[in-house]
């Protein structure tokens, strides 16, 4: 039994990874277009179906409304997504900065295509 206990301790350390160097964090790649569309459906479409706005009619994601409201760039849309405004919630604590930028680009692309 005295020989087995140290062996079990070593096996447990190996299995748990104790004493192993920490692996570097994987780099986060930009989401693919398909996953960005899915992210929009999950996070945004509840209030913005097809680029509309079920809460405030004038605050749609259509190109004219984005221009009228001064949020017609990736930077401006990203800031709005991250920080929220008025009744729109902030998403900076829910999704990554990479996802926020991808969503902003997705919104601009969809607005240019009239959400078709």
GROMACS .gro file of N, CA and C in nm, residues 2 11-12 17-18 22 34 51 55 59 63 66 69 75 84 87 91-92 109:
model
   57
    2UNK      N    1   0.200   0.124   0.071
    2UNK     CA    2   0.287   0.241   0.076
    2UNK      C    3   0.344   0.274  -0.061
   11UNK      N    4  -0.020   0.972  -1.068
   11UNK     CA    5  -0.121   0.952  -1.173
   11UNK      C    6  -0.226   1.063  -1.165
   12UNK      N    7  -0.270   1.096  -1.045
   12UNK     CA    8  -0.367   1.203  -1.028
   12UNK      C    9  -0.313   1.337  -1.075
   17UNK      N   10  -0.331   1.758  -1.477
   17UNK     CA   11  -0.248   1.858  -1.543
   17UNK      C   12  -0.169   1.942  -1.445
   18UNK      N   13  -0.169   1.905  -1.317
   18UNK     CA   14  -0.096   1.980  -1.217
   18UNK      C   15   0.052   1.978  -1.249
   22UNK      N   16   0.096   2.627  -1.832
   22UNK     CA   17  -0.033   2.670  -1.887
   22UNK      C   18  -0.020   2.689  -2.037
   34UNK      N   19  -2.193   3.314  -4.166
   34UNK     CA   20  -2.308   3.234  -4.124
   34UNK      C   21  -2.328   3.241  -3.973
   51UNK      N   22  -3.427   4.380  -3.973
   51UNK     CA   23  -3.375   4.516  -3.967
   51UNK      C   24  -3.474   4.617  -3.915
   55UNK      N   25  -3.966   4.802  -3.092
   55UNK     CA   26  -3.978   4.888  -2.976
   55UNK      C   27  -3.998   5.035  -3.018
   59UNK      N   28  -3.611   5.381  -3.507
   59UNK     CA   29  -3.475   5.334  -3.477
   59UNK      C   30  -3.449   5.197  -3.541
   63UNK      N   31  -3.100   5.138  -4.391
   63UNK     CA   32  -2.993   5.231  -4.425
   63UNK      C   33  -3.030   5.377  -4.398
   66UNK      N   34  -3.029   5.442  -4.024
   66UNK     CA   35  -2.892   5.444  -3.971
   66UNK      C   36  -2.825   5.577  -4.002
   69UNK      N   37  -2.985   5.866  -3.798
   69UNK     CA   38  -2.951   5.861  -3.656
   69UNK      C   39  -2.800   5.864  -3.630
   75UNK      N   40  -1.782   5.157  -3.672
   75UNK     CA   41  -1.743   5.210  -3.542
   75UNK      C   42  -1.865   5.256  -3.462
   84UNK      N   43  -2.499   5.020  -2.567
   84UNK     CA   44  -2.643   5.041  -2.560
   84UNK      C   45  -2.676   5.189  -2.566
   87UNK      N   46  -3.342   5.258  -2.454
   87UNK     CA   47  -3.399   5.129  -2.413
   87UNK      C   48  -3.319   5.010  -2.465
   91UNK      N   49  -2.432   4.527  -2.485
   91UNK     CA   50  -2.397   4.387  -2.507
   91UNK      C   51  -2.250   4.357  -2.479
   92UNK      N   52  -2.173   4.455  -2.433
   92UNK     CA   53  -2.029   4.435  -2.412
   92UNK      C   54  -1.997   4.326  -2.312
  109UNK      N   55  -2.391   4.563  -4.390
  109UNK     CA   56  -2.407   4.485  -4.514
  109UNK      C   57  -2.555   4.459  -4.544
   0.00000   0.00000   0.00000
